Short mmCIF file of C-alpha atoms in Angstrom, two decimals:
data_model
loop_
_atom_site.label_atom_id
_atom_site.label_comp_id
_atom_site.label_asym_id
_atom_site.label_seq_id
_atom_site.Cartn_x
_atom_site.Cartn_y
_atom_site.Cartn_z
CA UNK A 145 0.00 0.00 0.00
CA UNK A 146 3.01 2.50 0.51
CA UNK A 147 4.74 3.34 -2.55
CA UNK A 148 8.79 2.06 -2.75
CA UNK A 149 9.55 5.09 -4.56
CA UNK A 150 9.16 7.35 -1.95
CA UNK A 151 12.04 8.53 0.34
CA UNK A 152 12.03 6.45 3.61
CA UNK A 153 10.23 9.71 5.95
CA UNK A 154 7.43 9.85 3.33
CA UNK A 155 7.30 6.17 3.03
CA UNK A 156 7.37 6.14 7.14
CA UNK A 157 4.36 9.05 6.78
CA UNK A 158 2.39 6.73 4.16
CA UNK A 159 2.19 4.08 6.65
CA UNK A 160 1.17 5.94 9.23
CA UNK A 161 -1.74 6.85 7.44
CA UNK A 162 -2.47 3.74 6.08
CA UNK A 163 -2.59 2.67 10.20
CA UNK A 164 -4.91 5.49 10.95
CA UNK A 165 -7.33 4.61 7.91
CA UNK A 166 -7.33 1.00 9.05
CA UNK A 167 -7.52 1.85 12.96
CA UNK A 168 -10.81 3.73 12.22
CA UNK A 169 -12.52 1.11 9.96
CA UNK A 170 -12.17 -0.71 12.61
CA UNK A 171 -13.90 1.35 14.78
CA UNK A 172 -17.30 1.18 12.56
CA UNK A 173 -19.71 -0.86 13.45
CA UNK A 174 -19.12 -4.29 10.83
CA UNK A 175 -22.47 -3.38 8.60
CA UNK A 176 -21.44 -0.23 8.13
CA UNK A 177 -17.31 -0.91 7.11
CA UNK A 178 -19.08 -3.71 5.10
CA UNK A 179 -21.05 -1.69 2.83
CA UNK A 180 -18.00 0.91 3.14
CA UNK A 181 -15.83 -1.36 1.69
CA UNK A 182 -17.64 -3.18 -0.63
CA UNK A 183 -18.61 0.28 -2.70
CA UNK A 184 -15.44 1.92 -2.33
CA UNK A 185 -12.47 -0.74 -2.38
CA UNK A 186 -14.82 -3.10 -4.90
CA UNK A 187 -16.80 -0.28 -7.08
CA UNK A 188 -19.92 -2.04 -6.61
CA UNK A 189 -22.94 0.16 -6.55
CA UNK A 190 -25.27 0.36 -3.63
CA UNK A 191 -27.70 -2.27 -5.21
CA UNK A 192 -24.96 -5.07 -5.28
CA UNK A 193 -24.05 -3.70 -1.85
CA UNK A 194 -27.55 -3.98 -0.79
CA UNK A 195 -27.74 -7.74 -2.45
CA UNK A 196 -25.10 -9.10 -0.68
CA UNK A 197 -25.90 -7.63 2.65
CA UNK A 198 -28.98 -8.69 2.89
CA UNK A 199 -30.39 -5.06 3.02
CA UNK A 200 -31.75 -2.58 0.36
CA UNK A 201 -30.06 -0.44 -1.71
CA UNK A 202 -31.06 2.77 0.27
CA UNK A 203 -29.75 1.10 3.29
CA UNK A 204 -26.28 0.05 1.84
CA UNK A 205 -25.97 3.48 0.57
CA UNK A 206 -26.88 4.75 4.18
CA UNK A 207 -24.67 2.48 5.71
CA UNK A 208 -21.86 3.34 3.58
CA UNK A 209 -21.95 7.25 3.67
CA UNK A 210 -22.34 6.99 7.60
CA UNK A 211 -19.13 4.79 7.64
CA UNK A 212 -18.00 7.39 5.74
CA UNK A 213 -18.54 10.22 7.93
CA UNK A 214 -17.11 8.24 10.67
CA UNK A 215 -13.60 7.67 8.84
CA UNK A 216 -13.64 11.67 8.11
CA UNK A 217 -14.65 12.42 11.65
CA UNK A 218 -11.57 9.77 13.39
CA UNK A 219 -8.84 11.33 10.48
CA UNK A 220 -9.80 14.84 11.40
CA UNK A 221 -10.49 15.28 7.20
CA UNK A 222 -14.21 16.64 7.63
CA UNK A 223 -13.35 18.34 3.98
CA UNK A 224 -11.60 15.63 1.91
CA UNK A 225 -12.07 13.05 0.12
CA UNK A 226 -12.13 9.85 1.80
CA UNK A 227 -13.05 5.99 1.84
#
C-alpha cells in the first residue's frame, strides 16, 4: 500500500496513514465498514451492496456514507475526500 519510490520519511508518513485509515474502519460498526468497503475498495454500486448484505439499496448506501462520515470524523479530514 506505501509506494517504494518514496524517500524512507514519506514512506514512514504513508504508513502511518495507512494505520490510521485502518484503525478507524475498525472502529465502525461491521455493517457499516461492510457496505463501506464493498462500494469503495470493490466499485460495486449500492444495489450489489444492498444484495449481498442482505439489506436494500437505500440502506447500503446509508450504511456506507455513515461509515463514511465516521472515517472523516476519526482522520480529522471533515473536507476531503475519503473511503
Amino acid at each position: 500500500l506505501v509506494s517504494p519510490e518514496l524517500s524512507g520519511e514519506q514512506r514512514l508518513r504513508e504508513a502511518r496513514a495507512v494505520a490510521e485509515v485502518y484503525a478507524a474502519l475498525d472502529r465502525i460498526k461491521p455493517a457499516k465498514r461492510v457496505a463501506l468497503l464493498l462500494h469503495v475498495v470493490e466499485g460495486l454500486g449500492f444495489a450489489e451492496v444492498g444484495a449481498i448484505v442482505g439489506a436494500s439499496e437505500e440502506t447500503a448506501k446509508k450504511r456506507a456514507q455513515a461509515a463514511q462520515r465516521e472515517v472523516r470524523a476519526a482522520l480529522g479530514r471533515r473536507g476531503e475526500r475519503t473511503p
